[in-house]
Each structure stands twice: as C-alpha cells, then as structure tokens.
Amino acid sequence: MTVSALSYQQLYSTCDLDFLSFETTRDLEDLNQPLGQEQAIKAINFGISMDSYGYNLFCIGSEGTGKSSLVRQILTKAAKKRKTPDDWCYVYNFKTPYKPAAFRMPAGKAKVFAKAVDKLIEEIRVALPAVFDGDEYKTQLKTIEDAFHDQKTKYFDEIQKNTTGKNVSVLRMPVGLVVAPTKDGDVLSPEAFEKLSEEEQQEVLAELNAAQEELENAVHDIPKWEKEQREQTQELNERFASLAIKHLIDTLKKRYRHNKSVTAFLRNMYDDIIENVDMFLEEEDEQAQAQMPVDEEQAMPALSKKSDGFFRRYKVNVLVNHSEKNGAPLIFLDHPILTNLIGRIDRQQQYGALITDFNMIKAGALHEANGGFLVIEAKDLLNQTSSWDALKRALRSKKITMDPPSTDGMMTTILEPEAIPLDIKVVLLGEPDLYYMLAENDPDFTELFKVEVNFLPYMEKTKENLSKYARLIATQARRNQLRPLQKSAVARLLEHASRLAEDSQKLTAHIASISDLIREANYCAMTDGKSPEITRAHVERAIAAKIKRSDRIQERMNEQILRGSILIDTNGSVVGQINGLAVLEFGQMAFGKPSRITCLTRMGSGDVIDIEREVDLGGPLHTKGVLILSSFLASRFSQNAPLSMEATLVFEQSYGEVDGDSASSTELYAMLSALSNVPIRQNLAVTGSVNQFGQIQAIGGVNEKIEGFFDICRLRGLTGKQGVLIPKTNVVNLMLRQDVVDACKEGKFHIYPVSTIDEGIEILTGIPAGKRDAEGNYPENSINGKVQARLNQFLAQNLEYRRQAHLPPKSRI
C-alpha cells in the first residue's frame, strides 16, 4: 500500500497556448460576446421572453463574476429589438382635483402635446379679453343691463307712487329705496323730527311703518330679476367665450381625435374655461395695476399672481418622455430609495402650509423603465424595506401607485395620483446567500421572481474558453489603455485564473480579479521602463506584490512559530501529536496556517471528547467530524464488544472558533497514534476529511494549506523529508507557487495523495496499517494490530474493574 509523492508536473498545470497564433495581444481581436456562463445566458433569454406573471429574474453570483456587465449586454441588445413604450402624462382632474388623471401617448408625442396645450392657453388668454373688450359684446351686455335698469326704475317709480303719503316719502338712494319722514314735501332731519309733538311723531311713525311694510312687500320680485340678469350675462359670457375658444380647442381635439383620454381632457378643459372666464379677464386688471405709478402701487395690498397659479391646472405634466429613445428602456437603479423607485410628489411651503399640485409629480425608476427592464442590486434594495415592499406591491398589482408623502405635522394638500399600468421585467443581482434567504423567508419572492439565473464562479478550461479569455485580456488592455501583453504573460494570467478557480482544469469567472492583475502588471512594466510590453515576469511580480501588500498577519504568525511562541514541530516524531492545516482569510488575503493537534487516550466507555466543543469553540461541522471518528473506531475495532476507551482531542493554542471537517482525518491519525503508541512524523502535515469507512475526502484551500506548511519548513530549512498529505481527490485542484514546485522537483519537499486512512497512517508512521485476516485479526506489528491490542487491553481492564466492583473492598486488587 505504498503511496508515492506527486511529481512536480502534477503540482502545477501550465497553460499551453500554442494552438493560438499570436505574439502579443495586439494580434487578438476584441471579445464582444459573453465569456462562459452559457447556462446563465439561456436563463436570462428565457426570463425576458416570458410574458407571464411573475417571470422576473434574480441573477445569483459573487461580486466580480460579470453579472452586471453580462446582464447589461444581453438586455441592451433585447431592448433595441423591442417597441418603444408610450409616454405618460399627468393632468388636472376637473371633476376630482385631488386625484390627478394619467393618460398615455405614443412615444415622443407627450412633450409635443404639452407644448401645444401651453400654446393653446396662451392664445386663449389673449383671445378672451379681446372678445370681451369688443364693441359687440359691450353692446349686448349694455342691452341686458339697460333692460334691467329700466325695469327696475319703472318698478321703483310705481312703488314710490304707491307708498308715498302726507308724512312719508320713498326716496331712491345708492343703497336702494328708503322710506323717510317728510313735512310739507321736505325730508325731516332727526333734529326736526324731535321738535314735533308726541302726537305728530306717533302719526309719522305709524305712516313710516306702514310704508316700510308696503315697500318690503313690493320689492320681493327684485332678487328674481337680478338672478335673471346674472343668468343672461352668464349666457352672454359663455356664448362669446365659446366663440373665442371653441375653434381653438376643436382644432387640437381633431389632431388627437384617436386618443380618447386626450379628447376627454380637452373637453373638460373647455368646460372649465367657460366656467372660469372671469379668471382670464382678471389679467387685464392685474396688468392695469402693474402700470400704475409706483407710489400708488405700493399703497395697494400685496398680491400673489393669482392668475398664474390658477392657470397651472391647464398644463400637462409629462411624467415619462421617450422622444429620444429607440427601443425599450433599460434602467439601472443604483440608489433604490422609495422616491427613486416609485416617484415622488414635491411640495412647496407657503404661509405655513405645504402646497402641491399634479405638476409637482415626478417619475421614479418604475415609470422610466415601464415597458422595458429595471435592474437593481438586491442588497441595496433590501436595505430599503419600504422600497422592497413597494416593488412587490407594484409587481403583484401591475400598477404603479404613488403614496402621499408624510405631512411632518404641517397642513398640506394631499394628492392621490391615478395609478399607472405596469409592464416591466425586473432583474435583481445578488449573492447566493441572499437569494436563498429570500426564498426561505419571503413567500412573495418565489412568486414574483420565478427565474433563477446562476452565474458560476468558474468555467471549463477548454481551448474555446482559453481563446475567448485571451481575447478578453486583450480587450481589457486596450480599453484601459494598457501595454499589450506578450503570449507568455497571457498564459500566466490564465494559469492564475485556474489558481483562483482552485482547479487546474477550470478558469475563474471572477473577471474583475484578472482585470485588476492586468493593471498591476502594467504598473510593474511601467516602473521597469525597459519593455513596451507586459511580460510573464511582470505578471509574476504583480502577483507577488499583491500578496506582499496583504501578508502582514501571515508574517506575524510565521514569526511566532519560528520563535517558538506557537508550537509547531517540523522534525522528529511524537505519539498522539500531528500537524494539521487550516486556511485563514483576512479581507482578500487567504493563507495556510499549521496547527498542532494532540490526542490522549485511556480506558473509558467509548467517548471521544472534543475539547473545542466542550468550551463552545467548536462549530457544528467540526463536531460532526469528531463524531465520525467514534463511528469509525467502533466499526473497525469493536463490532462485537463495547468500545472501552476514552479519547480527548484538542487544537493546541487555538483561541477562536474551530469549524469545518477538513481536519477530521488529521484527528483520526493522532488518535490511532495514541492508541497504538506509535509516533507520528512531525515533518509532515495533514489535511483532509474522513468518512465512517476511512475514506479521505476532498477539502478546500489545498494550495494555501500546502504553501502555509512549506513556508515554515523553508524558513527553518528544507530537509528533503518534509511534506504534506492531501486527499487524492484534491490533486486536480493543485496550482502551487513556483517555489513549492521547484522544491518538490529537487526532492526537498513532497506532496502525498492519499485516499484512505490506512495509506496515510503508513506514511506518517512508517509502519504498515495492516489488513484483517480470515479470522478478523490484524497483524500484530501493524498499526491496526497495535490499536486492536490496546483496545482489547482496555476492554479486559474494564471488565475486571466491573467484576471487582462487586467484591468486598478488602478483596479488590
């Protein structure tokens, strides 16, 4: 069962680009198509083609995988093929003023219509005063007024004749008819009345009361005549106003006769103008006031431009204007607060109150993207709870409803704009954890976002993808005005792409990382000053510099190990002690760190005590791995008898939480060493998880773990005996640093791929693991044989202990 160390060729997969005929990226064409992500592209095309309810998209992928750029690329192309949606307007609701009316118009026509309405009102504001200032209107108005005046005069003369006596007379005054006392035809003054005798005063008062009563009975028809005059005047005004404006409005109605909403608005506007003709005529008075001398004007009360405020009702608020668009809109909403999403209703403070009208309604992203596509970062949207709720409400109802703004305790006018029908595709971009959190906790989410678009973090390392990746590198260099890259530099970037993918047969889809590396390599070439092109050496320097900028913590930990503050042995052999490997991540930096794991065993009842778990420092995955160890031991060595041992496992000098099962095989090796009393080589480190059958399983971060132990060995001096045991299934993930590969090539360091616990324990101890014979026994000098013997000894001692427990105390040994 001998396992050989891996050859240096297996530790790093070089990128052969001989199948591509280019010397530098100058010779490569730009890449104008998506790189990889074929499944994501299919899902996006499916989602945007489905017109049914709820087929909005959620694009799942890590930052830097090109979600946003690929979505933009596909949606831009799709938007150009679609029809440009209608414009939307808000206008004054003449029947219910606090509920502005919305209507749609063909793309680009709303702005034209708004200007036409403004021009119409300007013409009406000129035409109406001109008509009412004309001779014909004045003549007919004077006829009505004269007729009323004559009728009233005749009636007053008759009243005066009927109500006048020897002591009273009916006088016509500016305020109307007045009954006054007289004597000899002259009106008595109050002083003259007081000089009359009491009998004469009583007689005059009696006649006054009688005349007053008669007068009141006689004038009851006057209000009716005044009403008739007002109606005649109103009818005259409407007739002349209609003559002045009807042909103007009819001309506009004819232009938009196919739009029922527009013609209805114009019809209502006509009725309102006729009803409010006086507001148009008041402008002449205001103009006359404006022409008054300064001192006379200052003596007048301060007036706001009442007419201007009134005429706002006849404007058209163009909410959405597509006059400059060709195709469906595509909106990327970067700051999805509620007002940016569904729009807002602005207000102005005036005299201690907040004033608003339909002209102050502003569009949101839903309005702008209506008929097209809206793209939002999911985390930004969910940070705005009200926005998330409003978006769901709009998608469910297929309407954009604008909520009235808060009043902040002030008096305000409230508007309830008419809801606008919504036809939109919403695309959310987010991390996988966010998607699964929403799917589990928000019942509306899966109903409204039925299309899951997965952006994989890697792609296959095929010739086609290598060719496209090389063109992408060339495209990035040209777009960012960087130096061209030599073929060897492109190959090194692609090798680094495999390292980032943690797989020698794949390439990372995190394009942002590769783009950053190109820029940093260009900087190295620029500071070098010798080459007009980026070489492989420049890429190597950029990678090393990036690591160096972030390795402060790693250097500090290595220093502690070298000083002996953190105990890690790289030589000798120790029973029950082994070097485990872990990966630490700080920001963008990830590195491997060796840890000492120890195990002590004794007679017991089959418990494996995980000290990390006992003090709440062990995570659930680590606890699971420890429980697997108990199952493995019981299955292999104690199928027919109780497991009469107790073991304690601990990560020495560990002061934080330990989680993951990648050290479970390491812990099992330490336990087998403690049980067999056979020492483990300390010049080796181990990583890998184990199952109940003793099979070694793949783990993550294999490159960083190997390099972490290699760095300690290199700093202490390579002996040619040091190395790392890794799962055999992780060989495909190896993309090690060049110094590690060189050391392995020279035989100074070794990487051992193991697939079972038995293979690993043989390398670690130098003693065969041993196979069970036909009778179920292991060879005496094998690791398994020694473990079996020790467990049998524990069992015998346990049985003897129990037997003696029933004996009298003086009889016990």
PDB file of C-alpha atoms in Angstrom, residues 333-344 363-368 374 387:
ATOM      1  CA  LEU A 333     -31.192  51.867 -10.324  1.00  0.00           C
ATOM      2  CA  ASP A 334     -28.142  52.471  -8.129  1.00  0.00           C
ATOM      3  CA  HIS A 335     -29.875  54.090  -5.132  1.00  0.00           C
ATOM      4  CA  PRO A 336     -33.271  52.386  -4.698  1.00  0.00           C
ATOM      5  CA  ILE A 337     -34.849  54.575  -2.048  1.00  0.00           C
ATOM      6  CA  LEU A 338     -38.641  54.722  -2.224  1.00  0.00           C
ATOM      7  CA  THR A 339     -38.898  58.026  -4.096  1.00  0.00           C
ATOM      8  CA  ASN A 340     -36.314  56.924  -6.664  1.00  0.00           C
ATOM      9  CA  LEU A 341     -38.288  53.736  -7.239  1.00  0.00           C
ATOM     10  CA  ILE A 342     -41.953  54.791  -7.413  1.00  0.00           C
ATOM     11  CA  GLY A 343     -41.546  58.554  -7.876  1.00  0.00           C
ATOM     12  CA  ARG A 344     -42.423  61.443  -5.589  1.00  0.00           C
ATOM     13  CA  ALA A 363     -41.307  59.944 -12.147  1.00  0.00           C
ATOM     14  CA  GLY A 364     -39.483  57.051 -10.463  1.00  0.00           C
ATOM     15  CA  ALA A 365     -37.467  54.203 -11.950  1.00  0.00           C
ATOM     16  CA  LEU A 366     -40.601  52.089 -12.365  1.00  0.00           C
ATOM     17  CA  HIS A 367     -42.104  54.814 -14.562  1.00  0.00           C
ATOM     18  CA  GLU A 368     -38.916  55.261 -16.570  1.00  0.00           C
ATOM     19  CA  LEU A 374     -35.220  47.568 -14.471  1.00  0.00           C
ATOM     20  CA  SER A 387     -38.802  50.092  -1.420  1.00  0.00           C
TER      21      SER A 387
END
